[in-house]
Amino acid sequence: MEPVTLTTDRLLLRPVGPGDTDAVYEAVQDPDIQRWTTVPSPYLPEHAIGFTQQIVPEGWSQGSMFTFGVFLTGGELAAMLALTMRSLGTAEVGYWAAEEHRGRGYVVEATLTACRWIFTEVGVDRVEWRAEVGNHASRAVAERAGFAVEGTLRSGINNKGVRRDCWIGSLLPSDLGLPSTAPYLPARS
């Protein structure tokens, strides 16, 4: 798939490339990003180079992971968001925010924008969110974006070689007033 650029009134979402390597490296020096996400720790310059020059372009070209840098209108990197294809019609969202840009709603706005895109342009019918139990900031973003928190998965994620329990939630096209590509028949309670 060809990379796309998405916009909101406040944000530009676009794939990162070699010119963004330094900004990615600087942002990921934040201990909270290294603690709560699966990025390598310590995060070295070569990790940022591999991310911007190999991982991101390969994900787009293979249609397996759609990664967006979330930029302010002035060009500053505020956050990173990726939608990774997990199975037919299902993607998983992951994100982090640069420390100085937290608490302004940028990641919620970017998540909603990217999810609308993947529902309407890629044909995904379910976006999942997972975060290690205790990552309240990630959970707050997911809930503000309309994800239904569905429960806790024991040993649901592997972070730096350690299995950890995680929360899981989902967002469906209907949550955003959009049609699904396949009929959905919810369970009766």
PDB file of C-alpha atoms in Angstrom:
ATOM      1  CA  MET A   1       0.000   0.000   0.000  1.00  0.00           C
ATOM      2  CA  GLU A   2       1.156   3.511  -0.729  1.00  0.00           C
ATOM      3  CA  PRO A   3       1.670   5.597   2.434  1.00  0.00           C
ATOM      4  CA  VAL A   4      -1.024   8.158   3.177  1.00  0.00           C
ATOM      5  CA  THR A   5      -1.164  11.453   5.027  1.00  0.00           C
ATOM      6  CA  LEU A   6      -4.140  12.343   7.226  1.00  0.00           C
ATOM      7  CA  THR A   7      -4.983  15.737   8.691  1.00  0.00           C
ATOM      8  CA  THR A   8      -7.116  17.286  11.401  1.00  0.00           C
ATOM      9  CA  ASP A   9      -7.443  20.937  12.361  1.00  0.00           C
ATOM     10  CA  ARG A  10      -4.470  20.555  14.725  1.00  0.00           C
ATOM     11  CA  LEU A  11      -2.474  17.603  13.440  1.00  0.00           C
ATOM     12  CA  LEU A  12      -0.702  16.096  10.478  1.00  0.00           C
ATOM     13  CA  LEU A  13      -0.427  12.295  10.501  1.00  0.00           C
ATOM     14  CA  ARG A  14       2.180  10.977   8.081  1.00  0.00           C
ATOM     15  CA  PRO A  15       4.676   8.157   7.872  1.00  0.00           C
ATOM     16  CA  VAL A  16       8.014   9.032   9.432  1.00  0.00           C
ATOM     17  CA  GLY A  17      11.169   8.803   7.361  1.00  0.00           C
ATOM     18  CA  PRO A  18      14.910   9.453   7.596  1.00  0.00           C
ATOM     19  CA  GLY A  19      14.384  13.162   8.271  1.00  0.00           C
ATOM     20  CA  ASP A  20      12.442  12.292  11.444  1.00  0.00           C
ATOM     21  CA  THR A  21      15.041   9.952  12.954  1.00  0.00           C
ATOM     22  CA  ASP A  22      16.473  12.486  15.414  1.00  0.00           C
ATOM     23  CA  ALA A  23      13.015  13.555  16.632  1.00  0.00           C
ATOM     24  CA  VAL A  24      11.980   9.928  17.178  1.00  0.00           C
ATOM     25  CA  TYR A  25      15.219   9.158  18.998  1.00  0.00           C
ATOM     26  CA  GLU A  26      14.847  12.186  21.304  1.00  0.00           C
ATOM     27  CA  ALA A  27      11.204  11.483  22.142  1.00  0.00           C
ATOM     28  CA  VAL A  28      11.832   7.819  22.954  1.00  0.00           C
ATOM     29  CA  GLN A  29      14.501   8.725  25.522  1.00  0.00           C
ATOM     30  CA  ASP A  30      11.541   9.319  27.850  1.00  0.00           C
ATOM     31  CA  PRO A  31      11.574   6.582  30.537  1.00  0.00           C
ATOM     32  CA  ASP A  32       7.768   6.220  30.402  1.00  0.00           C
ATOM     33  CA  ILE A  33       7.833   5.368  26.685  1.00  0.00           C
ATOM     34  CA  GLN A  34      10.562   2.813  27.296  1.00  0.00           C
ATOM     35  CA  ARG A  35       8.720   1.368  30.302  1.00  0.00           C
ATOM     36  CA  TRP A  36       5.230   0.996  28.846  1.00  0.00           C
ATOM     37  CA  THR A  37       5.901   0.245  25.170  1.00  0.00           C
ATOM     38  CA  THR A  38       7.823  -2.520  23.447  1.00  0.00           C
ATOM     39  CA  VAL A  39      10.576  -0.244  22.090  1.00  0.00           C
ATOM     40  CA  PRO A  40      14.102  -1.373  22.964  1.00  0.00           C
ATOM     41  CA  SER A  41      15.540  -0.067  26.206  1.00  0.00           C
ATOM     42  CA  PRO A  42      17.972   1.564  26.220  1.00  0.00           C
ATOM     43  CA  TYR A  43      16.827   3.142  22.959  1.00  0.00           C
ATOM     44  CA  LEU A  44      19.874   3.768  20.804  1.00  0.00           C
ATOM     45  CA  PRO A  45      20.322   5.886  17.653  1.00  0.00           C
ATOM     46  CA  GLU A  46      20.447   2.736  15.532  1.00  0.00           C
ATOM     47  CA  HIS A  47      16.986   1.749  16.817  1.00  0.00           C
ATOM     48  CA  ALA A  48      15.554   5.061  15.564  1.00  0.00           C
ATOM     49  CA  ILE A  49      17.347   4.623  12.213  1.00  0.00           C
ATOM     50  CA  GLY A  50      15.951   1.101  11.796  1.00  0.00           C
ATOM     51  CA  PHE A  51      12.476   2.307  12.724  1.00  0.00           C
ATOM     52  CA  THR A  52      12.309   5.284  10.357  1.00  0.00           C
ATOM     53  CA  GLN A  53      14.264   3.754   7.468  1.00  0.00           C
ATOM     54  CA  GLN A  54      13.199   0.098   7.562  1.00  0.00           C
ATOM     55  CA  ILE A  55      10.307  -0.812   9.874  1.00  0.00           C
ATOM     56  CA  VAL A  56       7.946   2.009   8.859  1.00  0.00           C
ATOM     57  CA  PRO A  57       8.446   1.807   5.068  1.00  0.00           C
ATOM     58  CA  GLU A  58       8.308  -2.019   5.074  1.00  0.00           C
ATOM     59  CA  GLY A  59       5.079  -1.997   7.097  1.00  0.00           C
ATOM     60  CA  TRP A  60       3.437   0.284   4.553  1.00  0.00           C
ATOM     61  CA  SER A  61       4.749  -1.566   1.485  1.00  0.00           C
ATOM     62  CA  GLN A  62       3.644  -4.946   2.881  1.00  0.00           C
ATOM     63  CA  GLY A  63       0.288  -3.643   4.178  1.00  0.00           C
ATOM     64  CA  SER A  64       1.122  -5.123   7.577  1.00  0.00           C
ATOM     65  CA  MET A  65       1.652  -2.014   9.740  1.00  0.00           C
ATOM     66  CA  PHE A  66       0.543   1.542   9.071  1.00  0.00           C
ATOM     67  CA  THR A  67       2.685   3.864  11.190  1.00  0.00           C
ATOM     68  CA  PHE A  68       1.993   7.571  11.472  1.00  0.00           C
ATOM     69  CA  GLY A  69       4.082  10.262  13.068  1.00  0.00           C
ATOM     70  CA  VAL A  70       1.690  12.724  14.688  1.00  0.00           C
ATOM     71  CA  PHE A  71       2.948  16.233  13.973  1.00  0.00           C
ATOM     72  CA  LEU A  72       1.748  19.636  15.119  1.00  0.00           C
ATOM     73  CA  THR A  73       1.041  22.234  12.429  1.00  0.00           C
ATOM     74  CA  GLY A  74       4.460  23.759  13.143  1.00  0.00           C
ATOM     75  CA  GLY A  75       6.171  20.462  12.264  1.00  0.00           C
ATOM     76  CA  GLU A  76       7.019  19.221  15.773  1.00  0.00           C
ATOM     77  CA  LEU A  77       6.641  15.491  16.485  1.00  0.00           C
ATOM     78  CA  ALA A  78       3.985  15.123  19.187  1.00  0.00           C
ATOM     79  CA  ALA A  79       3.278  11.390  19.099  1.00  0.00           C
ATOM     80  CA  MET A  80       3.568   8.130  17.205  1.00  0.00           C
ATOM     81  CA  LEU A  81       0.693   5.828  16.263  1.00  0.00           C
ATOM     82  CA  ALA A  82       0.654   2.495  14.452  1.00  0.00           C
ATOM     83  CA  LEU A  83      -2.140   0.255  13.238  1.00  0.00           C
ATOM     84  CA  THR A  84      -0.836  -3.297  12.903  1.00  0.00           C
ATOM     85  CA  MET A  85      -2.837  -5.903  11.008  1.00  0.00           C
ATOM     86  CA  ARG A  86      -3.456  -8.871  13.318  1.00  0.00           C
ATOM     87  CA  SER A  87      -5.933 -11.040  11.384  1.00  0.00           C
ATOM     88  CA  LEU A  88      -8.477 -10.699   8.617  1.00  0.00           C
ATOM     89  CA  GLY A  89     -10.386  -7.481   9.286  1.00  0.00           C
ATOM     90  CA  THR A  90      -8.656  -6.793  12.608  1.00  0.00           C
ATOM     91  CA  ALA A  91      -5.921  -4.298  13.431  1.00  0.00           C
ATOM     92  CA  GLU A  92      -4.283  -3.326  16.717  1.00  0.00           C
ATOM     93  CA  VAL A  93      -3.526   0.270  17.605  1.00  0.00           C
ATOM     94  CA  GLY A  94      -0.434   1.296  19.526  1.00  0.00           C
ATOM     95  CA  TYR A  95       0.737   4.792  20.410  1.00  0.00           C
ATOM     96  CA  TRP A  96       2.985   6.971  22.508  1.00  0.00           C
ATOM     97  CA  ALA A  97       3.127  10.709  23.103  1.00  0.00           C
ATOM     98  CA  ALA A  98       6.215  12.840  23.531  1.00  0.00           C
ATOM     99  CA  GLU A  99       6.397  13.902  27.167  1.00  0.00           C
ATOM    100  CA  GLU A 100       5.930  17.620  26.497  1.00  0.00           C
ATOM    101  CA  HIS A 101       2.782  16.972  24.420  1.00  0.00           C
ATOM    102  CA  ARG A 102       0.821  14.762  26.797  1.00  0.00           C
ATOM    103  CA  GLY A 103      -2.550  15.756  28.149  1.00  0.00           C
ATOM    104  CA  ARG A 104      -3.622  17.843  25.146  1.00  0.00           C
ATOM    105  CA  GLY A 105      -5.782  15.268  23.391  1.00  0.00           C
ATOM    106  CA  TYR A 106      -3.426  14.799  20.455  1.00  0.00           C
ATOM    107  CA  VAL A 107      -3.269  11.012  20.723  1.00  0.00           C
ATOM    108  CA  VAL A 108      -7.057  10.688  21.078  1.00  0.00           C
ATOM    109  CA  GLU A 109      -7.515  12.884  17.997  1.00  0.00           C
ATOM    110  CA  ALA A 110      -4.895  10.941  16.037  1.00  0.00           C
ATOM    111  CA  THR A 111      -6.375   7.589  17.092  1.00  0.00           C
ATOM    112  CA  LEU A 112      -9.856   8.546  15.943  1.00  0.00           C
ATOM    113  CA  THR A 113      -8.518   9.914  12.657  1.00  0.00           C
ATOM    114  CA  ALA A 114      -6.433   6.816  11.932  1.00  0.00           C
ATOM    115  CA  CYS A 115      -9.255   4.451  12.925  1.00  0.00           C
ATOM    116  CA  ARG A 116     -11.736   6.238  10.628  1.00  0.00           C
ATOM    117  CA  TRP A 117      -9.194   5.840   7.831  1.00  0.00           C
ATOM    118  CA  ILE A 118      -8.568   2.124   8.424  1.00  0.00           C
ATOM    119  CA  PHE A 119     -12.297   1.398   8.703  1.00  0.00           C
ATOM    120  CA  THR A 120     -13.198   3.233   5.491  1.00  0.00           C
ATOM    121  CA  GLU A 121     -10.114   2.753   3.309  1.00  0.00           C
ATOM    122  CA  VAL A 122      -8.636  -0.584   4.386  1.00  0.00           C
ATOM    123  CA  GLY A 123     -11.815  -2.478   5.276  1.00  0.00           C
ATOM    124  CA  VAL A 124     -10.978  -3.270   8.886  1.00  0.00           C
ATOM    125  CA  ASP A 125     -14.005  -4.110  11.074  1.00  0.00           C
ATOM    126  CA  ARG A 126     -12.321  -4.149  14.502  1.00  0.00           C
ATOM    127  CA  VAL A 127      -9.435  -2.190  15.992  1.00  0.00           C
ATOM    128  CA  GLU A 128      -8.055  -3.642  19.190  1.00  0.00           C
ATOM    129  CA  TRP A 129      -6.140  -1.788  21.874  1.00  0.00           C
ATOM    130  CA  ARG A 130      -3.935  -3.515  24.430  1.00  0.00           C
ATOM    131  CA  ALA A 131      -1.897  -2.058  27.261  1.00  0.00           C
ATOM    132  CA  GLU A 132      -0.125  -3.533  30.217  1.00  0.00           C
ATOM    133  CA  VAL A 133      -2.286  -3.457  33.334  1.00  0.00           C
ATOM    134  CA  GLY A 134      -1.301  -0.291  35.166  1.00  0.00           C
ATOM    135  CA  ASN A 135      -0.754   1.860  32.062  1.00  0.00           C
ATOM    136  CA  HIS A 136      -3.550   4.239  33.014  1.00  0.00           C
ATOM    137  CA  ALA A 137      -2.501   6.918  30.508  1.00  0.00           C
ATOM    138  CA  SER A 138      -2.918   4.526  27.574  1.00  0.00           C
ATOM    139  CA  ARG A 139      -6.240   3.321  28.941  1.00  0.00           C
ATOM    140  CA  ALA A 140      -7.492   6.902  29.317  1.00  0.00           C
ATOM    141  CA  VAL A 141      -6.667   7.611  25.672  1.00  0.00           C
ATOM    142  CA  ALA A 142      -8.439   4.449  24.517  1.00  0.00           C
ATOM    143  CA  GLU A 143     -11.542   5.217  26.574  1.00  0.00           C
ATOM    144  CA  ARG A 144     -11.660   8.842  25.380  1.00  0.00           C
ATOM    145  CA  ALA A 145     -11.416   7.567  21.792  1.00  0.00           C
ATOM    146  CA  GLY A 146     -14.470   5.361  22.403  1.00  0.00           C
ATOM    147  CA  PHE A 147     -12.851   1.950  22.840  1.00  0.00           C
ATOM    148  CA  ALA A 148     -14.886  -0.501  24.907  1.00  0.00           C
ATOM    149  CA  VAL A 149     -12.574  -2.055  27.504  1.00  0.00           C
ATOM    150  CA  GLU A 150     -13.400  -5.742  27.302  1.00  0.00           C
ATOM    151  CA  GLY A 151     -11.277  -7.205  30.069  1.00  0.00           C
ATOM    152  CA  THR A 152      -7.867  -8.426  31.119  1.00  0.00           C
ATOM    153  CA  LEU A 153      -5.785 -11.003  29.284  1.00  0.00           C
ATOM    154  CA  ARG A 154      -3.466 -13.001  31.524  1.00  0.00           C
ATOM    155  CA  SER A 155       0.037 -13.070  30.065  1.00  0.00           C
ATOM    156  CA  GLY A 156      -1.409 -11.164  27.110  1.00  0.00           C
ATOM    157  CA  ILE A 157       1.671  -9.229  26.040  1.00  0.00           C
ATOM    158  CA  ASN A 158       5.401  -9.719  25.988  1.00  0.00           C
ATOM    159  CA  ASN A 159       7.376  -6.616  26.909  1.00  0.00           C
ATOM    160  CA  LYS A 160      11.152  -6.994  26.733  1.00  0.00           C
ATOM    161  CA  GLY A 161      11.029 -10.737  27.353  1.00  0.00           C
ATOM    162  CA  VAL A 162       8.566 -10.632  30.257  1.00  0.00           C
ATOM    163  CA  ARG A 163       4.983 -11.881  29.873  1.00  0.00           C
ATOM    164  CA  ARG A 164       2.555  -9.400  31.408  1.00  0.00           C
ATOM    165  CA  ASP A 165      -1.179  -9.138  31.952  1.00  0.00           C
ATOM    166  CA  CYS A 166      -2.865  -6.585  29.729  1.00  0.00           C
ATOM    167  CA  TRP A 167      -6.132  -4.797  29.285  1.00  0.00           C
ATOM    168  CA  ILE A 168      -7.874  -5.246  25.949  1.00  0.00           C
ATOM    169  CA  GLY A 169     -10.496  -3.127  24.272  1.00  0.00           C
ATOM    170  CA  SER A 170     -11.998  -2.625  20.866  1.00  0.00           C
ATOM    171  CA  LEU A 171     -13.409   0.013  18.586  1.00  0.00           C
ATOM    172  CA  LEU A 172     -15.857  -0.965  15.847  1.00  0.00           C
ATOM    173  CA  PRO A 173     -16.902   1.060  12.796  1.00  0.00           C
ATOM    174  CA  SER A 174     -20.400   1.391  14.284  1.00  0.00           C
ATOM    175  CA  ASP A 175     -18.868   3.146  17.324  1.00  0.00           C
ATOM    176  CA  LEU A 176     -17.954   5.964  14.920  1.00  0.00           C
ATOM    177  CA  GLY A 177     -21.204   5.816  12.942  1.00  0.00           C
ATOM    178  CA  LEU A 178     -19.524   3.989  10.054  1.00  0.00           C
ATOM    179  CA  PRO A 179     -20.669   0.838   8.237  1.00  0.00           C
ATOM    180  CA  SER A 180     -18.866  -2.490   8.607  1.00  0.00           C
ATOM    181  CA  THR A 181     -17.672  -4.575   5.696  1.00  0.00           C
ATOM    182  CA  ALA A 182     -19.345  -7.675   7.183  1.00  0.00           C
ATOM    183  CA  PRO A 183     -22.542  -8.068   9.208  1.00  0.00           C
ATOM    184  CA  TYR A 184     -22.090  -8.071  12.978  1.00  0.00           C
ATOM    185  CA  LEU A 185     -24.351 -10.110  15.230  1.00  0.00           C
ATOM    186  CA  PRO A 186     -23.687  -9.237  18.892  1.00  0.00           C
ATOM    187  CA  ALA A 187     -24.239 -11.895  21.552  1.00  0.00           C
ATOM    188  CA  ARG A 188     -27.477 -11.680  23.462  1.00  0.00           C
ATOM    189  CA  SER A 189     -27.135 -11.175  27.187  1.00  0.00           C
TER     190      SER A 189
END
